[in-house]
Amino acid sequence: MFNNLSDKLDKALHLLKGHGKITEVNVADTLKEVRRALLDADVNFKIAKDFTTRVKEKALGQDVLTTLNPGQLMVKLVKDELTELMGGETAGVNLTGSPTVILMAGLQGSGKTTFSGKLANYLKTKKTKQVLLVGADVYRPAAINQLQVVGEQIGVEVYAEIENKNPVEIAQNAIAYAKANGKNTVIIDTAGRLAIDEALMTEISNIHKAVTPQETLFVVDSMTGQDAVNTAKAFNDLLNFDGVVLTKLDGDTRGGAALTIKSVVNKPIKFIGTGEKMEAIDVFYPERMADRILG
Ligand code: GDP
């Protein structure tokens, strides 16, 4: 995960090792390399620049911890800043409501269906919830099939109406079904498109208004870098979603999406997907991720 970024930051921070003290010159050299590493990871220019400006101010400030040598100090400052950039605290999921309604939004191929299954499995096993998965993709019968396969695999019931082409109605009917059948958590998997288009946005917005979910999670493929960030912005402008799910972090992703999404949409990353299996889901911990990046 983020191997390239980790290597480059490691090299940048090595520049300070062996120096007796922090000076403006060696800080500037190090931070130039840190900024380059961030840009290479597909972090946008302004965010990378602000990042290094903040680290510089802290490094040259009077109140730095003097028990650390310059190399250790810079690692700590960069780690703290990475943690902040990714949201600081871990954000929970709102499981109130009866039933709790969780709506998935995102482009086709982002990993919505897979993640719906993973989340259902997670809530069922870790939080002992009675989950109903809902297939609201009325365009691709294969998508409903895929959800049914996932449901069978994890032992979670799937609600679908093959003949009904109205996703708002399906979502509403599913919630009524959940209430009548003792399910306290409803996860609605919606249709995606290859790119943002108006019809898709209207549809997801209509479902959102009709079911007033406790959690609207925006699912995005981390491999798509800055595109992921732009898509997140468009979906957030429309839905004011509650959190982000970053998928495919097991792949060779550069890290830009993980590092920038929070500061662009001001919504936390709540979960990450780290593989195709149903168990490949993790709660997102900014500090742990910063630790991993710095190796
Ligand atoms: P949807 O169109 O948004 O519902 O996306 P899918 O759930 O069908 O996922 C698209 C593809 O990405 C599938 O082949 C999944 O197996 C794969 N996928 C989903 N999440 C992950 C992940 O975290 N890691 C990896 N490596 N593949 C994933």
Short mmCIF file of C-alpha atoms and ligand atoms in Angstrom, two decimals:
data_model
loop_
_atom_site.label_atom_id
_atom_site.label_comp_id
_atom_site.label_asym_id
_atom_site.label_seq_id
_atom_site.Cartn_x
_atom_site.Cartn_y
_atom_site.Cartn_z
CA MET A 1 0.00 0.00 0.00
CA PHE A 2 1.44 3.39 -1.04
CA ASN A 3 4.90 1.83 -1.50
CA ASN A 4 6.16 4.55 -3.75
CA LEU A 5 5.05 7.33 -1.41
CA SER A 6 6.56 5.51 1.56
CA ASP A 7 9.92 5.11 -0.20
CA LYS A 8 10.07 8.74 -1.25
CA LEU A 9 9.12 10.08 2.17
CA ASP A 10 11.65 7.79 3.76
CA LYS A 11 14.37 9.14 1.47
CA ALA A 12 13.29 12.73 2.11
CA LEU A 13 13.32 12.27 5.86
CA HIS A 14 16.70 10.57 5.71
CA LEU A 15 18.18 13.86 4.58
CA LEU A 16 17.96 15.09 8.14
CA LYS A 17 19.46 12.05 9.79
CA GLY A 18 22.92 12.77 11.07
CA HIS A 19 22.27 16.50 11.31
CA GLY A 20 22.78 17.82 14.81
CA LYS A 21 20.02 20.37 14.66
CA ILE A 22 17.15 21.69 12.62
CA THR A 23 18.08 24.68 10.48
CA GLU A 24 16.13 26.59 7.88
CA VAL A 25 18.32 25.16 5.17
CA ASN A 26 18.05 21.48 6.00
CA VAL A 27 14.31 21.81 6.72
CA ALA A 28 13.78 23.47 3.35
CA ASP A 29 15.71 20.72 1.55
CA THR A 30 13.80 17.98 3.31
CA LEU A 31 10.41 19.57 2.76
CA LYS A 32 11.10 20.11 -0.90
CA GLU A 33 11.49 16.35 -1.20
CA VAL A 34 8.42 15.72 0.96
CA ARG A 35 6.39 17.98 -1.32
CA ARG A 36 7.72 16.16 -4.38
CA ALA A 37 6.73 12.83 -2.82
CA LEU A 38 3.21 14.12 -2.19
CA LEU A 39 2.86 15.46 -5.73
CA ASP A 40 4.05 12.14 -7.13
CA ALA A 41 1.39 10.44 -5.04
CA ASP A 42 -1.18 12.57 -6.91
CA VAL A 43 -1.87 15.00 -4.09
CA ASN A 44 -2.86 18.34 -5.56
CA PHE A 45 -0.40 21.19 -5.58
CA LYS A 46 -2.10 23.45 -3.05
CA ILE A 47 -2.64 20.70 -0.51
CA ALA A 48 0.99 19.57 -0.84
CA LYS A 49 2.21 23.15 -0.46
CA ASP A 50 0.05 23.88 2.58
CA PHE A 51 1.20 20.59 4.09
CA THR A 52 4.88 21.46 3.88
CA THR A 53 4.27 25.04 5.02
CA ARG A 54 2.61 23.78 8.19
CA VAL A 55 5.37 21.27 8.88
CA LYS A 56 7.98 23.97 8.31
CA GLU A 57 6.32 26.35 10.75
CA LYS A 58 6.20 23.68 13.41
CA ALA A 59 9.77 22.53 12.76
CA LEU A 60 11.18 26.01 13.04
CA GLY A 61 8.84 27.01 15.87
CA GLN A 62 10.10 27.48 19.39
CA ASP A 63 7.89 24.92 21.04
CA VAL A 64 9.18 21.78 19.35
CA LEU A 65 10.15 18.78 21.41
CA THR A 66 13.85 19.10 21.89
CA THR A 67 14.42 15.56 23.14
CA LEU A 68 14.06 14.29 19.58
CA ASN A 69 16.88 14.57 17.09
CA PRO A 70 16.10 16.40 13.82
CA GLY A 71 15.39 13.21 11.89
CA GLN A 72 12.99 11.88 14.52
CA LEU A 73 11.39 15.27 14.92
CA MET A 74 10.66 15.62 11.24
CA VAL A 75 9.21 12.09 11.08
CA LYS A 76 6.92 13.00 13.96
CA LEU A 77 5.82 16.29 12.41
CA VAL A 78 5.17 14.70 9.02
CA LYS A 79 3.28 11.85 10.65
CA ASP A 80 1.09 14.23 12.66
CA GLU A 81 0.37 16.27 9.56
CA LEU A 82 -0.47 13.16 7.49
CA THR A 83 -2.85 12.06 10.25
CA GLU A 84 -4.54 15.48 10.25
CA LEU A 85 -4.76 15.49 6.47
CA MET A 86 -6.59 12.16 6.54
CA GLY A 87 -9.09 13.37 9.13
CA GLY A 88 -7.41 13.10 12.52
CA GLU A 89 -9.94 11.04 14.43
CA THR A 90 -11.62 7.80 13.41
CA ALA A 91 -15.24 8.42 12.43
CA GLY A 92 -17.92 5.93 13.46
CA VAL A 93 -21.04 4.86 11.60
CA ASN A 94 -24.45 6.08 12.73
CA LEU A 95 -26.41 2.95 13.57
CA THR A 96 -29.49 4.67 15.02
CA GLY A 97 -32.94 4.50 13.45
CA SER A 98 -35.28 1.58 13.15
CA PRO A 99 -34.27 0.35 10.84
CA THR A 100 -30.88 2.00 10.24
CA VAL A 101 -30.77 2.87 6.55
CA ILE A 102 -27.37 2.97 4.85
CA LEU A 103 -27.25 4.20 1.26
CA MET A 104 -24.33 3.45 -1.06
CA ALA A 105 -23.45 5.93 -3.78
CA GLY A 106 -20.67 5.98 -6.34
CA LEU A 107 -19.67 5.24 -9.90
CA GLN A 108 -19.97 1.85 -11.57
CA GLY A 109 -16.96 -0.31 -10.82
CA SER A 110 -16.03 1.63 -7.69
CA GLY A 111 -16.81 -1.42 -5.56
CA LYS A 112 -20.27 -0.56 -4.22
CA THR A 113 -21.78 -4.02 -4.49
CA THR A 114 -18.70 -5.70 -3.05
CA PHE A 115 -18.56 -3.18 -0.22
CA SER A 116 -22.30 -3.51 0.49
CA GLY A 117 -21.63 -7.20 1.10
CA LYS A 118 -18.55 -6.51 3.20
CA LEU A 119 -20.40 -3.98 5.35
CA ALA A 120 -23.37 -6.33 5.78
CA ASN A 121 -20.98 -9.06 6.89
CA TYR A 122 -19.14 -6.69 9.21
CA LEU A 123 -22.34 -5.41 10.85
CA LYS A 124 -23.72 -8.91 11.16
CA THR A 125 -20.64 -10.44 12.77
CA LYS A 126 -19.16 -7.50 14.72
CA LYS A 127 -22.30 -5.62 15.71
CA THR A 128 -24.80 -8.51 15.70
CA LYS A 129 -27.20 -6.65 13.42
CA GLN A 130 -30.00 -8.19 11.37
CA VAL A 131 -29.14 -6.89 7.94
CA LEU A 132 -31.15 -6.67 4.72
CA LEU A 133 -29.25 -5.98 1.51
CA VAL A 134 -31.23 -4.17 -1.19
CA GLY A 135 -30.52 -4.28 -4.91
CA ALA A 136 -31.69 -0.97 -6.36
CA ASP A 137 -29.79 -1.14 -9.65
CA VAL A 138 -32.68 -1.43 -12.10
CA TYR A 139 -30.50 -1.27 -15.22
CA ARG A 140 -28.17 -4.20 -14.83
CA PRO A 141 -29.77 -7.53 -13.87
CA ALA A 142 -26.19 -8.77 -13.41
CA ALA A 143 -25.75 -6.32 -10.55
CA ILE A 144 -28.72 -7.83 -8.67
CA ASN A 145 -27.32 -11.28 -9.36
CA GLN A 146 -23.95 -10.25 -8.01
CA LEU A 147 -25.59 -8.96 -4.84
CA GLN A 148 -27.53 -12.21 -4.48
CA VAL A 149 -24.34 -14.23 -4.77
CA VAL A 150 -22.71 -12.03 -2.14
CA GLY A 151 -25.77 -12.32 0.12
CA GLU A 152 -25.71 -16.10 -0.09
CA GLN A 153 -22.02 -16.19 0.64
CA ILE A 154 -22.37 -14.22 3.88
CA GLY A 155 -25.82 -15.50 4.86
CA VAL A 156 -27.61 -12.15 4.52
CA GLU A 157 -31.03 -11.81 2.86
CA VAL A 158 -31.21 -9.77 -0.34
CA TYR A 159 -34.31 -7.79 -1.27
CA ALA A 160 -34.89 -7.22 -4.99
CA GLU A 161 -37.86 -6.60 -7.30
CA ILE A 162 -36.79 -7.84 -10.70
CA GLU A 163 -39.83 -6.44 -12.54
CA ASN A 164 -39.85 -3.04 -10.88
CA LYS A 165 -37.90 -0.31 -12.68
CA ASN A 166 -38.38 2.35 -10.03
CA PRO A 167 -35.44 2.37 -7.59
CA VAL A 168 -37.15 4.83 -5.21
CA GLU A 169 -40.10 2.48 -4.84
CA ILE A 170 -37.82 -0.54 -4.40
CA ALA A 171 -35.91 1.24 -1.63
CA GLN A 172 -39.11 2.25 0.14
CA ASN A 173 -40.62 -1.21 -0.20
CA ALA A 174 -37.41 -2.74 1.13
CA ILE A 175 -37.56 -0.60 4.27
CA ALA A 176 -41.19 -1.62 4.84
CA TYR A 177 -40.14 -5.24 4.31
CA ALA A 178 -37.31 -4.85 6.82
CA LYS A 179 -39.68 -3.46 9.44
CA ALA A 180 -42.12 -6.29 8.92
CA ASN A 181 -39.41 -8.94 9.03
CA GLY A 182 -37.27 -8.02 12.00
CA LYS A 183 -34.33 -6.51 10.10
CA ASN A 184 -32.84 -3.53 11.90
CA THR A 185 -30.30 -2.53 9.25
CA VAL A 186 -30.95 -1.89 5.56
CA ILE A 187 -28.07 -1.45 3.12
CA ILE A 188 -29.14 -0.07 -0.26
CA ASP A 189 -26.83 -0.74 -3.21
CA THR A 190 -27.59 1.69 -6.02
CA ALA A 191 -26.84 1.86 -9.74
CA GLY A 192 -23.65 3.54 -10.90
CA ARG A 193 -22.50 4.88 -14.23
CA LEU A 194 -19.07 4.91 -15.77
CA ALA A 195 -18.97 8.69 -15.31
CA ILE A 196 -21.15 11.25 -13.63
CA ASP A 197 -24.28 11.97 -15.65
CA GLU A 198 -27.39 13.89 -14.85
CA ALA A 199 -29.78 10.95 -14.89
CA LEU A 200 -27.64 9.07 -12.37
CA MET A 201 -27.34 12.07 -10.11
CA THR A 202 -31.10 12.74 -10.19
CA GLU A 203 -31.81 9.12 -9.42
CA ILE A 204 -29.48 8.83 -6.43
CA SER A 205 -30.73 12.17 -5.15
CA ASN A 206 -34.35 10.97 -5.38
CA ILE A 207 -33.56 7.78 -3.50
CA HIS A 208 -31.70 9.80 -0.89
CA LYS A 209 -34.63 12.18 -0.36
CA ALA A 210 -37.16 9.35 -0.21
CA VAL A 211 -35.39 7.15 2.35
CA THR A 212 -33.52 9.78 4.47
CA PRO A 213 -30.65 7.43 5.33
CA GLN A 214 -28.78 7.57 8.63
CA GLU A 215 -25.62 7.00 6.64
CA THR A 216 -24.89 7.85 3.04
CA LEU A 217 -21.55 6.37 2.11
CA PHE A 218 -19.72 7.42 -1.01
CA VAL A 219 -17.71 4.53 -2.43
CA VAL A 220 -14.68 5.34 -4.55
CA ASP A 221 -11.84 3.45 -6.19
CA SER A 222 -8.58 4.69 -4.67
CA MET A 223 -6.71 3.80 -7.87
CA THR A 224 -8.40 6.69 -9.67
CA GLY A 225 -6.40 9.36 -7.80
CA GLN A 226 -7.50 12.94 -8.45
CA ASP A 227 -10.55 11.71 -10.38
CA ALA A 228 -11.70 10.08 -7.16
CA VAL A 229 -11.45 13.44 -5.45
CA ASN A 230 -13.40 15.23 -8.20
CA THR A 231 -16.12 12.59 -8.18
CA ALA A 232 -16.31 12.83 -4.40
CA LYS A 233 -16.85 16.57 -4.69
CA ALA A 234 -19.71 16.16 -7.20
CA PHE A 235 -21.46 13.53 -5.08
CA ASN A 236 -20.98 15.52 -1.90
CA ASP A 237 -22.39 18.68 -3.46
CA LEU A 238 -25.47 16.67 -4.34
CA LEU A 239 -25.94 14.39 -1.35
CA ASN A 240 -23.96 15.94 1.49
CA PHE A 241 -22.88 12.39 2.26
CA ASP A 242 -21.66 11.22 5.67
CA GLY A 243 -18.50 9.40 4.82
CA VAL A 244 -16.21 7.92 2.22
CA VAL A 245 -15.32 4.31 1.52
CA LEU A 246 -11.99 3.96 -0.25
CA THR A 247 -11.75 0.68 -2.11
CA LYS A 248 -8.89 -1.23 -3.74
CA LEU A 249 -6.22 0.00 -1.37
CA ASP A 250 -4.64 -3.43 -1.79
CA GLY A 251 -3.71 -2.46 -5.35
CA ASP A 252 -0.81 -0.36 -6.49
CA THR A 253 -2.47 2.93 -5.58
CA ARG A 254 -0.41 6.08 -5.28
CA GLY A 255 -2.31 7.39 -2.28
CA GLY A 256 -3.57 10.75 -3.54
CA ALA A 257 -7.23 9.96 -2.92
CA ALA A 258 -6.63 8.83 0.66
CA LEU A 259 -4.56 11.92 1.36
CA THR A 260 -6.79 14.54 -0.22
CA ILE A 261 -10.44 13.54 -0.07
CA LYS A 262 -10.95 14.73 3.50
CA SER A 263 -9.62 18.20 2.87
CA VAL A 264 -11.65 18.62 -0.32
CA VAL A 265 -15.08 17.42 0.85
CA ASN A 266 -14.55 17.75 4.59
CA LYS A 267 -16.06 14.31 5.20
CA PRO A 268 -14.21 11.47 6.89
CA ILE A 269 -13.01 8.29 5.26
CA LYS A 270 -14.90 5.70 7.29
CA PHE A 271 -13.89 2.37 5.77
CA ILE A 272 -11.33 0.97 3.39
CA GLY A 273 -11.56 -2.02 1.08
CA THR A 274 -8.41 -4.07 0.84
CA GLY A 275 -9.36 -6.97 -1.40
CA GLU A 276 -12.16 -8.79 -3.18
CA LYS A 277 -13.05 -11.10 -0.29
CA MET A 278 -15.89 -10.31 2.10
CA GLU A 279 -13.46 -10.02 5.01
CA ALA A 280 -11.31 -7.41 3.26
CA ILE A 281 -12.84 -4.42 5.03
CA ASP A 282 -11.23 -2.21 7.66
CA VAL A 283 -12.37 0.74 9.72
CA PHE A 284 -10.19 3.66 8.65
CA TYR A 285 -7.74 4.92 11.28
CA PRO A 286 -5.89 8.03 10.04
CA GLU A 287 -3.04 7.61 12.50
CA ARG A 288 -2.48 3.96 11.64
CA MET A 289 -2.49 4.84 7.96
CA ALA A 290 0.07 7.59 8.55
CA ASP A 291 2.20 5.04 10.42
CA ARG A 292 1.96 2.63 7.52
CA ILE A 293 2.90 5.31 5.02
CA LEU A 294 5.98 6.26 7.02
CA GLY A 295 6.85 2.58 7.46
P1 GDP B 1 -19.84 -1.58 -8.36
O1 GDP B 1 -20.07 -1.50 -9.84
O2 GDP B 1 -19.57 -0.24 -7.77
O3 GDP B 1 -20.91 -2.31 -7.63
O4 GDP B 1 -18.46 -2.39 -8.17
P2 GDP B 1 -18.21 -3.93 -7.78
O5 GDP B 1 -18.54 -4.17 -6.36
O6 GDP B 1 -18.87 -4.81 -8.78
O7 GDP B 1 -16.62 -4.01 -7.92
C1 GDP B 1 -15.95 -3.84 -9.15
C2 GDP B 1 -14.72 -4.76 -9.17
O8 GDP B 1 -13.79 -4.33 -8.19
C3 GDP B 1 -15.05 -6.20 -8.85
O9 GDP B 1 -14.27 -7.03 -9.69
C4 GDP B 1 -14.62 -6.36 -7.39
O10 GDP B 1 -14.24 -7.69 -7.09
C5 GDP B 1 -13.45 -5.41 -7.32
N1 GDP B 1 -13.23 -4.85 -5.98
C6 GDP B 1 -14.12 -4.25 -5.15
N2 GDP B 1 -13.53 -3.83 -4.01
C7 GDP B 1 -12.23 -4.20 -4.09
C8 GDP B 1 -11.08 -4.05 -3.22
O11 GDP B 1 -11.11 -3.47 -2.13
N3 GDP B 1 -9.89 -4.56 -3.69
C9 GDP B 1 -9.80 -5.18 -4.91
N4 GDP B 1 -8.59 -5.63 -5.28
N5 GDP B 1 -10.84 -5.32 -5.74
C10 GDP B 1 -12.04 -4.86 -5.34
#
